[in-house]
Short mmCIF file of C-alpha atoms and ligand atoms in Angstrom, two decimals:
data_model
loop_
_atom_site.label_atom_id
_atom_site.label_comp_id
_atom_site.label_asym_id
_atom_site.label_seq_id
_atom_site.Cartn_x
_atom_site.Cartn_y
_atom_site.Cartn_z
CA MET A 1 -14.65 3.92 -18.70
CA ARG A 2 -16.78 3.84 -15.52
CA ILE A 3 -15.44 1.02 -13.36
CA LEU A 4 -17.06 -0.30 -10.19
CA ILE A 5 -14.69 -2.44 -8.11
CA LEU A 6 -16.43 -4.76 -5.66
CA GLY A 7 -14.09 -5.71 -2.81
CA GLY A 8 -12.01 -2.56 -3.37
CA ASP A 9 -10.47 -2.62 0.11
CA GLY A 10 -8.91 -6.05 -0.49
CA TYR A 11 -5.47 -7.39 -1.42
CA LEU A 12 -6.22 -7.17 -5.14
CA GLY A 13 -9.09 -4.66 -5.13
CA TRP A 14 -7.20 -1.67 -3.74
CA PRO A 15 -4.24 -1.91 -6.19
CA THR A 16 -6.75 -2.38 -9.02
CA ALA A 17 -8.59 0.79 -8.02
CA MET A 18 -5.36 2.84 -8.09
CA TYR A 19 -4.26 1.23 -11.37
CA PHE A 20 -7.45 2.15 -13.22
CA SER A 21 -7.80 5.63 -11.72
CA LYS A 22 -4.17 6.41 -12.70
CA ARG A 23 -5.13 5.56 -16.28
CA GLY A 24 -7.94 8.12 -16.35
CA HIS A 25 -10.96 5.89 -15.69
CA THR A 26 -13.79 6.88 -13.33
CA VAL A 27 -13.40 4.46 -10.42
CA ALA A 28 -15.61 3.62 -7.46
CA VAL A 29 -14.92 0.95 -4.84
CA VAL A 30 -17.35 -1.06 -2.72
CA ASP A 31 -16.46 -2.91 0.47
CA ASN A 32 -17.96 -3.81 3.83
CA PHE A 33 -14.62 -4.69 5.50
CA THR A 34 -15.45 -8.41 5.79
CA ARG A 35 -11.78 -9.22 5.36
CA ARG A 36 -10.68 -6.90 8.16
CA MET A 37 -13.40 -8.44 10.41
CA MET A 38 -12.30 -11.99 9.64
CA HIS A 39 -8.78 -11.10 10.76
CA LEU A 40 -10.22 -9.75 14.02
CA GLU A 41 -12.12 -13.02 14.43
CA ARG A 42 -9.01 -15.16 13.86
CA GLY A 43 -6.63 -12.93 15.85
CA THR A 44 -4.40 -12.40 12.80
CA ASP A 45 -3.39 -9.40 10.72
CA SER A 46 -1.78 -8.20 7.52
CA LEU A 47 2.02 -8.01 7.61
CA THR A 48 1.91 -4.63 5.92
CA PRO A 49 0.34 -1.98 8.16
CA ILE A 50 -2.60 -1.06 5.95
CA GLN A 51 -4.41 2.24 6.36
CA SER A 52 -8.19 2.58 6.58
CA LEU A 53 -9.90 2.76 3.19
CA GLN A 54 -10.72 6.41 3.85
CA SER A 55 -7.06 7.26 4.56
CA ARG A 56 -5.88 5.38 1.46
CA VAL A 57 -8.31 7.22 -0.77
CA GLU A 58 -7.14 10.55 0.67
CA ALA A 59 -3.48 9.59 0.38
CA TRP A 60 -4.01 8.50 -3.24
CA HIS A 61 -5.62 11.86 -4.02
CA ASN A 62 -2.70 13.71 -2.40
CA VAL A 63 0.01 11.60 -4.03
CA ALA A 64 -1.41 11.03 -7.51
CA GLY A 65 -4.11 13.70 -7.83
CA CYS A 66 -6.68 11.01 -8.69
CA ASN A 67 -10.11 10.42 -7.16
CA ILE A 68 -11.59 7.11 -6.09
CA GLU A 69 -15.20 7.12 -4.94
CA MET A 70 -16.04 4.88 -1.97
CA PHE A 71 -19.25 3.05 -1.09
CA ILE A 72 -19.34 1.14 2.18
CA GLY A 73 -21.92 -1.63 2.16
CA ASP A 74 -22.64 -5.32 1.76
CA ILE A 75 -23.01 -6.89 -1.68
CA LYS A 76 -25.46 -9.31 -0.06
CA ASP A 77 -27.75 -6.35 0.64
CA TRP A 78 -29.94 -6.19 -2.48
CA TYR A 79 -31.07 -2.60 -1.98
CA PHE A 80 -27.54 -1.33 -1.42
CA ILE A 81 -25.93 -3.04 -4.41
CA SER A 82 -28.82 -2.69 -6.85
CA HIS A 83 -29.26 1.04 -6.17
CA LEU A 84 -25.52 1.56 -6.46
CA ILE A 85 -25.35 -0.24 -9.83
CA ARG A 86 -28.45 1.64 -10.99
CA ASP A 87 -27.03 5.05 -9.97
CA PHE A 88 -23.34 4.55 -10.88
CA GLN A 89 -24.09 2.97 -14.29
CA PRO A 90 -20.76 1.13 -14.63
CA ASP A 91 -19.34 0.07 -17.97
CA THR A 92 -17.36 -2.60 -16.14
CA ILE A 93 -17.92 -4.26 -12.77
CA VAL A 94 -14.76 -5.91 -11.42
CA HIS A 95 -16.01 -8.39 -8.83
CA TYR A 96 -13.43 -9.30 -6.20
CA GLY A 97 -15.92 -8.98 -3.31
CA GLU A 98 -15.98 -12.50 -1.93
CA ILE A 99 -14.39 -14.46 0.91
CA PRO A 100 -11.31 -15.95 -0.76
CA SER A 101 -10.04 -18.60 1.66
CA ALA A 102 -10.17 -22.38 1.31
CA PRO A 103 -9.06 -23.07 4.92
CA TYR A 104 -11.52 -20.52 6.37
CA SER A 105 -14.38 -22.28 4.57
CA MET A 106 -13.32 -25.62 6.07
CA ILE A 107 -13.25 -24.58 9.76
CA ASP A 108 -16.78 -25.77 10.57
CA VAL A 109 -20.35 -25.67 9.29
CA HIS A 110 -20.79 -22.02 10.25
CA HIS A 111 -17.81 -20.88 8.20
CA ALA A 112 -18.78 -23.05 5.23
CA VAL A 113 -22.28 -21.53 5.26
CA GLN A 114 -20.94 -18.00 5.76
CA VAL A 115 -18.65 -18.34 2.74
CA HIS A 116 -21.46 -19.79 0.62
CA GLU A 117 -23.97 -17.12 1.61
CA ASN A 118 -21.49 -14.33 1.09
CA ASN A 119 -20.10 -15.45 -2.23
CA VAL A 120 -23.01 -17.11 -3.99
CA ASN A 121 -25.76 -14.76 -2.81
CA GLY A 122 -23.61 -11.66 -3.35
CA THR A 123 -22.90 -12.63 -6.94
CA LEU A 124 -26.58 -13.46 -7.53
CA ASN A 125 -27.45 -9.92 -6.37
CA VAL A 126 -24.90 -8.46 -8.77
CA LEU A 127 -26.31 -10.49 -11.68
CA TRP A 128 -29.90 -9.46 -10.93
CA ALA A 129 -28.86 -5.81 -10.50
CA MET A 130 -27.11 -5.90 -13.88
CA HIS A 131 -30.16 -7.51 -15.46
CA GLU A 132 -32.51 -4.86 -14.07
CA PHE A 133 -30.40 -1.71 -14.12
CA ALA A 134 -27.20 -2.11 -16.19
CA PRO A 135 -27.73 -4.79 -18.83
CA ASP A 136 -24.91 -3.49 -21.06
CA ALA A 137 -22.26 -3.54 -18.34
CA HIS A 138 -19.46 -6.11 -18.49
CA LEU A 139 -18.91 -8.26 -15.41
CA VAL A 140 -15.26 -9.19 -14.83
CA LYS A 141 -15.58 -11.84 -12.15
CA LEU A 142 -12.75 -13.39 -10.18
CA GLY A 143 -13.06 -17.14 -10.14
CA THR A 144 -10.24 -19.54 -9.42
CA MET A 145 -8.16 -22.20 -11.12
CA GLY A 146 -9.15 -24.35 -8.15
CA GLU A 147 -12.60 -24.75 -9.69
CA TYR A 148 -11.16 -27.40 -11.98
CA GLY A 149 -9.24 -29.38 -9.37
CA THR A 150 -6.43 -31.54 -10.68
CA PRO A 151 -7.83 -33.86 -13.38
CA ASN A 152 -5.49 -36.27 -15.12
CA VAL A 153 -6.00 -34.53 -18.49
CA ASP A 154 -5.24 -31.06 -19.89
CA ILE A 155 -7.57 -28.27 -18.69
CA PRO A 156 -9.05 -25.95 -21.36
CA GLU A 157 -10.15 -22.35 -20.77
CA GLY A 158 -13.65 -23.05 -19.54
CA TYR A 159 -15.11 -25.08 -22.40
CA PHE A 160 -14.20 -28.16 -24.40
CA THR A 161 -15.67 -29.98 -27.36
CA ILE A 162 -16.62 -33.55 -26.60
CA GLU A 163 -17.92 -36.42 -28.66
CA TYR A 164 -20.16 -38.85 -26.77
CA LYS A 165 -22.11 -41.75 -28.27
CA GLY A 166 -21.65 -40.35 -31.76
CA ARG A 167 -22.77 -36.76 -31.01
CA THR A 168 -20.62 -33.68 -30.46
CA ASP A 169 -21.10 -30.57 -28.30
CA THR A 170 -19.05 -27.77 -26.72
CA LEU A 171 -19.63 -27.88 -22.97
CA PRO A 172 -18.23 -26.44 -19.73
CA PHE A 173 -15.23 -28.47 -18.61
CA PRO A 174 -16.05 -30.59 -15.50
CA LYS A 175 -15.22 -29.02 -12.14
CA GLN A 176 -13.72 -30.90 -9.18
CA PRO A 177 -13.00 -28.19 -6.57
CA GLY A 178 -11.01 -28.89 -3.42
CA SER A 179 -12.77 -26.89 -0.67
CA PHE A 180 -16.15 -25.35 0.16
CA TYR A 181 -14.64 -21.99 -0.83
CA HIS A 182 -13.62 -23.30 -4.26
CA LEU A 183 -17.12 -24.77 -4.60
CA THR A 184 -18.67 -21.30 -4.20
CA LYS A 185 -16.73 -20.22 -7.29
CA VAL A 186 -18.15 -23.14 -9.26
CA HIS A 187 -21.67 -22.17 -8.18
CA ASP A 188 -20.92 -18.57 -9.23
CA SER A 189 -19.67 -19.71 -12.65
CA ASN A 190 -22.86 -21.69 -13.22
CA ASN A 191 -25.04 -18.75 -12.16
CA ILE A 192 -23.11 -16.30 -14.35
CA MET A 193 -23.27 -18.59 -17.38
CA PHE A 194 -27.01 -18.99 -16.89
CA ALA A 195 -27.56 -15.21 -16.54
CA CYS A 196 -25.58 -14.54 -19.72
CA LYS A 197 -27.55 -17.12 -21.64
CA VAL A 198 -30.99 -16.11 -20.39
CA TRP A 199 -30.62 -12.33 -20.06
CA GLY A 200 -27.94 -11.61 -22.64
CA LEU A 201 -25.49 -10.24 -20.07
CA ARG A 202 -21.78 -10.24 -20.85
CA ALA A 203 -19.19 -11.59 -18.43
CA THR A 204 -15.59 -12.69 -18.19
CA ASP A 205 -14.96 -15.44 -15.66
CA LEU A 206 -11.29 -15.27 -14.68
CA ASN A 207 -10.01 -18.53 -13.28
CA GLN A 208 -7.12 -17.03 -11.43
CA GLY A 209 -4.18 -18.99 -10.04
CA VAL A 210 -2.40 -18.16 -6.79
CA VAL A 211 -1.28 -14.51 -6.63
CA TYR A 212 1.97 -13.46 -4.94
CA GLY A 213 3.69 -10.15 -4.32
CA ILE A 214 3.19 -6.91 -2.45
CA GLU A 215 4.22 -4.10 -4.71
CA THR A 216 2.69 -2.37 -7.70
CA ASP A 217 3.86 0.81 -9.44
CA GLU A 218 1.08 2.75 -7.73
CA SER A 219 1.54 1.37 -4.20
CA ASN A 220 5.27 2.09 -4.44
CA LEU A 221 4.55 5.82 -4.60
CA ASP A 222 3.88 6.03 -0.85
CA ASP A 223 3.76 3.45 1.97
CA ARG A 224 0.27 4.67 2.94
CA LEU A 225 -0.88 3.09 -0.33
CA LEU A 226 0.42 -0.42 0.42
CA THR A 227 -2.00 -3.28 0.01
CA ARG A 228 -2.55 -5.97 2.58
CA PHE A 229 -0.15 -8.92 2.72
CA ASP A 230 -1.37 -11.97 4.62
CA TYR A 231 0.64 -14.94 5.79
CA ASP A 232 -1.64 -16.67 8.31
CA GLU A 233 -3.01 -20.11 7.49
CA SER A 234 -6.44 -18.84 6.41
CA PHE A 235 -5.60 -15.91 4.20
CA GLY A 236 -1.94 -16.21 3.26
CA THR A 237 -1.19 -17.99 0.02
CA ALA A 238 1.72 -20.43 -0.17
CA LEU A 239 4.43 -18.22 -1.61
CA ASN A 240 3.57 -15.18 0.51
CA ARG A 241 3.64 -17.45 3.57
CA PHE A 242 6.99 -18.99 2.63
CA CYS A 243 8.59 -15.54 2.33
CA VAL A 244 7.42 -14.57 5.82
CA GLN A 245 8.47 -17.92 7.26
CA ALA A 246 11.92 -17.50 5.74
CA VAL A 247 12.40 -14.09 7.33
CA ALA A 248 10.96 -15.28 10.68
CA GLY A 249 13.34 -18.28 10.77
CA ILE A 250 10.46 -20.80 10.78
CA PRO A 251 10.87 -23.97 8.66
CA LEU A 252 8.85 -23.50 5.45
CA THR A 253 5.46 -25.20 5.82
CA LEU A 254 5.33 -27.58 2.89
CA PHE A 255 2.10 -29.57 3.16
CA GLY A 256 2.70 -33.28 2.60
CA ARG A 257 5.03 -34.29 -0.21
CA GLY A 258 5.00 -30.81 -1.71
CA GLN A 259 4.39 -31.86 -5.30
CA GLN A 260 0.98 -30.09 -5.41
CA THR A 261 1.24 -27.97 -8.56
CA ARG A 262 -0.65 -24.74 -9.23
CA GLY A 263 -0.49 -21.77 -11.61
CA TYR A 264 0.99 -18.58 -10.10
CA LEU A 265 1.09 -14.94 -11.06
CA ASN A 266 2.52 -11.70 -9.74
CA ILE A 267 0.01 -9.16 -8.42
CA ARG A 268 1.19 -6.80 -11.19
CA ASP A 269 -0.01 -9.34 -13.75
CA THR A 270 -3.41 -9.59 -12.06
CA LEU A 271 -3.81 -5.87 -12.74
CA GLN A 272 -2.85 -6.29 -16.39
CA CYS A 273 -5.25 -9.23 -16.82
CA ILE A 274 -8.15 -7.27 -15.36
CA GLU A 275 -7.36 -4.31 -17.63
CA LEU A 276 -7.06 -6.50 -20.74
CA SER A 277 -10.38 -8.17 -19.92
CA ALA A 278 -12.11 -4.83 -19.29
CA LEU A 279 -10.82 -3.24 -22.49
CA ASN A 280 -11.83 -6.24 -24.61
CA PRO A 281 -15.33 -7.24 -23.49
CA PRO A 282 -17.07 -10.31 -24.90
CA THR A 283 -20.27 -10.05 -26.93
CA PRO A 284 -23.59 -9.95 -25.06
CA GLY A 285 -24.94 -13.35 -24.06
CA LYS A 286 -21.51 -14.85 -23.53
CA MET A 287 -19.59 -15.89 -20.45
CA ARG A 288 -15.99 -15.88 -21.66
CA VAL A 289 -13.48 -17.81 -19.56
CA PHE A 290 -9.76 -17.17 -19.18
CA ASN A 291 -7.33 -19.18 -17.09
CA GLN A 292 -5.33 -16.44 -15.42
CA TRP A 293 -1.87 -17.64 -14.47
CA VAL A 294 1.69 -17.17 -15.71
CA GLU A 295 4.00 -19.85 -14.31
CA ARG A 296 3.41 -23.32 -12.95
CA PHE A 297 5.20 -24.51 -9.81
CA SER A 298 4.95 -27.28 -7.27
CA VAL A 299 5.03 -26.05 -3.68
CA MET A 300 8.48 -27.65 -3.43
CA ASP A 301 9.60 -25.50 -6.40
CA LEU A 302 8.30 -22.44 -4.54
CA ALA A 303 10.13 -23.40 -1.37
CA LYS A 304 13.37 -23.76 -3.33
CA HIS A 305 12.87 -20.37 -4.99
CA VAL A 306 12.33 -18.78 -1.58
CA LYS A 307 15.34 -20.54 -0.09
CA LYS A 308 17.54 -19.28 -2.92
CA ALA A 309 16.19 -15.73 -2.77
CA ALA A 310 16.52 -15.62 1.01
CA ARG A 311 20.11 -16.78 0.76
CA GLU A 312 20.81 -13.80 -1.52
CA ALA A 313 19.40 -11.62 1.26
CA GLY A 314 21.68 -13.34 3.80
CA ILE A 315 18.96 -15.52 5.36
CA ASP A 316 19.32 -19.28 5.86
CA VAL A 317 16.13 -21.29 5.32
CA THR A 318 14.96 -24.78 6.31
CA ILE A 319 12.22 -26.57 4.35
CA ALA A 320 9.95 -28.91 6.32
CA HIS A 321 7.21 -31.32 5.29
CA TYR A 322 4.17 -30.92 7.54
CA ARG A 323 1.39 -33.41 7.82
CA ASN A 324 -0.97 -32.12 5.13
CA PRO A 325 -3.97 -30.43 6.75
CA ARG A 326 -5.86 -30.61 3.43
CA VAL A 327 -7.30 -33.50 1.50
CA GLU A 328 -5.73 -33.06 -1.94
CA ALA A 329 -3.56 -34.91 -4.46
CA GLU A 330 0.06 -34.41 -3.44
CA GLU A 331 1.38 -35.59 -6.78
CA HIS A 332 -0.63 -35.15 -9.96
CA TYR A 333 -0.76 -34.09 -13.61
CA TYR A 334 -1.41 -30.36 -14.15
CA ASN A 335 -1.49 -28.75 -17.57
CA PRO A 336 -4.11 -25.98 -17.89
CA ASP A 337 -4.31 -23.84 -21.04
CA HIS A 338 -3.68 -20.12 -20.49
CA THR A 339 -3.32 -18.51 -23.89
CA GLY A 340 -6.36 -16.18 -23.88
CA LEU A 341 -4.87 -13.35 -21.85
CA PHE A 342 -1.47 -13.68 -23.54
CA ASP A 343 -3.26 -13.34 -26.90
CA LEU A 344 -4.78 -10.07 -25.63
CA GLY A 345 -1.28 -8.78 -24.81
CA LEU A 346 -0.30 -9.86 -21.28
CA LYS A 347 3.39 -9.11 -20.60
CA PRO A 348 4.20 -11.42 -17.71
CA HIS A 349 6.47 -10.94 -14.72
CA TYR A 350 8.47 -13.94 -13.59
CA LEU A 351 9.05 -15.16 -10.07
CA SER A 352 12.81 -15.44 -10.30
CA ASP A 353 13.08 -11.75 -11.29
CA SER A 354 10.86 -10.32 -8.58
CA LEU A 355 11.08 -12.33 -5.37
CA VAL A 356 13.89 -10.57 -3.52
CA GLU A 357 13.25 -7.06 -4.71
CA SER A 358 9.48 -6.88 -4.47
CA VAL A 359 8.59 -9.37 -1.72
CA ILE A 360 11.43 -10.36 0.61
CA ARG A 361 12.68 -6.77 0.93
CA ARG A 362 9.23 -5.69 2.14
CA VAL A 363 8.88 -8.64 4.49
CA VAL A 364 12.22 -7.73 6.06
CA GLN A 365 10.99 -4.12 6.39
CA TYR A 366 7.98 -5.28 8.45
CA ARG A 367 9.53 -8.31 10.19
CA ASP A 368 8.66 -6.89 13.64
CA ARG A 369 4.97 -7.31 12.83
CA ILE A 370 5.20 -11.07 12.15
CA MET A 371 2.85 -13.03 14.47
CA GLU A 372 4.59 -16.41 14.51
CA ASP A 373 1.67 -18.14 16.18
CA SER A 374 -0.56 -17.56 13.16
CA ILE A 375 1.71 -19.40 10.73
CA VAL A 376 1.46 -23.11 11.55
CA PRO A 377 -1.57 -24.94 10.07
CA ARG A 378 -4.42 -25.76 12.44
CA ILE A 379 -7.42 -26.10 10.12
CA TYR A 380 -7.82 -29.69 8.97
CA TRP A 381 -10.10 -30.78 6.14
CA GLU A 382 -10.82 -34.13 7.78
CA ARG A 383 -10.86 -33.64 11.54
CA GLY A 384 -12.07 -30.08 12.23
CA GLY A 385 -10.20 -27.15 13.76
CA THR A 386 -7.81 -28.21 16.47
CA ASP A 387 -4.09 -27.81 16.84
CA ASP A 388 -3.50 -31.36 18.09
CA TYR A 389 -2.27 -32.44 14.70
CA VAL A 390 0.38 -29.81 13.94
CA GLU A 391 3.34 -31.90 13.02
CA ILE A 392 6.57 -31.71 11.04
CA VAL A 393 7.07 -35.11 9.46
CA GLU A 394 10.38 -34.52 7.67
CA VAL A 395 12.97 -31.81 7.12
CA GLU A 396 14.30 -31.47 3.57
CA ASP A 397 18.07 -31.97 3.25
CA GLY A 398 20.12 -29.63 1.09
CA ALA A 399 17.27 -28.18 -1.02
P1 LIG B 401 -9.53 -10.03 -0.22
O1 LIG B 401 -10.27 -10.73 0.87
O2 LIG B 401 -8.31 -9.30 0.16
O3 LIG B 401 -10.52 -9.05 -1.00
C1 LIG B 401 -11.90 -9.23 -1.07
C2 LIG B 401 -12.57 -7.96 -0.56
O4 LIG B 401 -13.99 -8.11 -0.69
C3 LIG B 401 -12.31 -7.70 0.93
O5 LIG B 401 -11.83 -6.40 1.13
C4 LIG B 401 -13.65 -7.93 1.60
O6 LIG B 401 -13.87 -7.11 2.72
C5 LIG B 401 -14.62 -7.62 0.45
N1 LIG B 401 -15.90 -8.32 0.59
C6 LIG B 401 -16.12 -9.65 0.77
N2 LIG B 401 -17.42 -9.91 0.86
C7 LIG B 401 -18.06 -8.73 0.71
C8 LIG B 401 -19.42 -8.34 0.73
N3 LIG B 401 -20.39 -9.24 0.93
N4 LIG B 401 -19.72 -7.03 0.55
C9 LIG B 401 -18.75 -6.10 0.37
N5 LIG B 401 -17.43 -6.41 0.35
C10 LIG B 401 -17.09 -7.71 0.53
O7 LIG B 401 -9.21 -11.14 -1.34
P2 LIG B 401 -8.21 -11.05 -2.59
O8 LIG B 401 -7.05 -11.92 -2.33
O9 LIG B 401 -8.02 -9.64 -2.99
O10 LIG B 401 -9.08 -11.78 -3.70
C11 LIG B 401 -10.01 -11.07 -4.49
C12 LIG B 401 -10.80 -12.05 -5.33
O11 LIG B 401 -9.93 -12.79 -6.17
C13 LIG B 401 -11.58 -13.07 -4.52
O12 LIG B 401 -12.83 -13.29 -5.12
C14 LIG B 401 -10.74 -14.31 -4.60
O13 LIG B 401 -11.51 -15.47 -4.46
C15 LIG B 401 -10.12 -14.17 -5.97
N6 LIG B 401 -8.83 -14.86 -6.10
C16 LIG B 401 -7.77 -14.47 -5.32
C17 LIG B 401 -6.54 -15.12 -5.47
C18 LIG B 401 -5.33 -14.74 -4.64
O14 LIG B 401 -4.33 -15.47 -4.71
N7 LIG B 401 -5.37 -13.66 -3.85
C19 LIG B 401 -6.39 -16.13 -6.43
C20 LIG B 401 -7.49 -16.49 -7.22
C21 LIG B 401 -8.71 -15.84 -7.04
N1 LIG B 402 0.37 -25.07 0.74
C1 LIG B 402 1.51 -25.54 1.38
N2 LIG B 402 1.93 -24.86 2.45
C2 LIG B 402 1.32 -23.74 2.93
C3 LIG B 402 0.17 -23.26 2.26
C4 LIG B 402 -0.28 -23.96 1.18
O1 LIG B 402 2.11 -26.54 0.97
O2 LIG B 402 1.78 -23.18 3.94
C5 LIG B 402 -0.11 -25.78 -0.45
C6 LIG B 402 -1.58 -26.20 -0.36
O3 LIG B 402 -1.72 -27.44 0.28
C7 LIG B 402 -1.98 -26.20 -1.81
C8 LIG B 402 -1.11 -25.12 -2.46
O4 LIG B 402 -0.05 -24.87 -1.53
O5 LIG B 402 -1.66 -27.43 -2.39
C9 LIG B 402 -1.84 -23.81 -2.72
O6 LIG B 402 -2.40 -23.36 -1.49
P1 LIG B 402 -2.62 -21.79 -1.21
O7 LIG B 402 -3.06 -21.64 0.22
O8 LIG B 402 -1.47 -21.01 -1.66
O9 LIG B 402 -3.78 -21.48 -2.22
P2 LIG B 402 -5.29 -21.92 -2.23
O10 LIG B 402 -5.79 -22.42 -0.93
O11 LIG B 402 -5.48 -22.83 -3.40
O12 LIG B 402 -6.04 -20.54 -2.46
C10 LIG B 402 -5.40 -19.42 -3.09
C11 LIG B 402 -6.27 -18.20 -2.79
C12 LIG B 402 -7.64 -18.42 -3.39
C13 LIG B 402 -7.50 -18.76 -4.87
C14 LIG B 402 -6.54 -19.92 -5.11
C15 LIG B 402 -6.17 -20.10 -6.57
O13 LIG B 402 -6.38 -18.03 -1.37
O14 LIG B 402 -8.41 -17.23 -3.21
O15 LIG B 402 -8.77 -19.09 -5.36
O16 LIG B 402 -5.28 -19.62 -4.47
S1 LIG B 402 -5.92 -21.83 -6.95
O17 LIG B 402 -4.95 -22.39 -6.01
O18 LIG B 402 -5.43 -21.90 -8.31
O19 LIG B 402 -7.20 -22.47 -6.76
#
């Protein structure tokens, strides 16, 4: 299969590129290093010392004997992306190439607009390029579970059948996203669904939960192949952050009451889900939706897992409740369906089996690179970016 990976220099994109090329597919990656630039802007960095994309591609060739083609350019640039899709003729386009951070999108108007322009316009370009130059390709697009928000009813995989005033229809499930970033994913989903309906394109919209972990089978072959691992407030996700905080001796940053519940998955399972989607495309004209997560945890559950795992590694951890910088439900119902990918054959990894070995061990390895100043939350949904409100409101006893 010819696979074009948009955002192939990213946390998930680079491991995906290695994973597919190891399995004999023809792989090309696209990136314009937006993520590296955003770290420069914020004064933060990946915990793992990641190589340049060029060096990784070379290292991968030396270590595994596999080739990955590289195209440096902006998905927002119509001529760049449309000519690439026309010339490469992908069977599958895996689209990770967006700005993935809720806090970053909430800094101020400029960041909200930047995230919208990047994500929504980039995906529109991809859809038009497919329509004009690769109408049979399959778009595997990374959306987010956060598109749905936290409604007080079960969440289906994309669509539900509803009866209203005596008539019945199958409709997209309502979306109640929690940040301007999450909103861009809703706009993308609407645009993709429309393009499938009108132009007969085929797409899989993957509503992915929060991903954790550093290692994959491929990246473990050589440290030059490691993917990025972020722990700052903009780009680090909760569990990755907690692991770094544990090793740095900083009280774990639980926002508010800590009962916010999300779906989580190991980075290795992301790779499987992308492969299963790519190998089983939907019929033309359809936007298929999968909810891509394995286990459900509250942030307090995560903190307890990290505390336990750190103790096994000889590290004592304190859990603290911070004033919540976000506007979100801190206690809520959460029961999203997630059978689609399991039905296709997903073999999940579980948090309790992998935390010490595949995350904490690596964090300890790179503990000297931890920038403690980038950990505490400073971006507030309500009041704008200032650090006046950083505050621990309670320390958890005996968790
Ligand atoms: P990432 O920032 O590490 O990767 C995205 C890559 O896309 C980066 O390398 C970036 O430079 C590139 N990019 C962004 N805009 C671009 C543009 N206009 N042109 C070219 N390249 C561009 O993020 P990630 O964590 O790997 O996430 C990948 C995707 O998965 C994102 O769409 C994200 O929203 C989604 N997602 C991630 C998670 C998670 O927990 N990491 C969970 C759910 C969904
Ligand atoms: N949280 C804490 N402490 C922290 C960081 C986060 O309590 O130090 C809480 C947040 O308040 C939130 C939950 O943990 O309730 C999840 O936050 P997160 O930062 O781990 O994840 P989120 O902002 O939702 O975004 C991440 C990825 C994003 C993806 C999303 C999937 O960055 O790209 O879309 O996970 S989901 O959460 O299902 O929407």
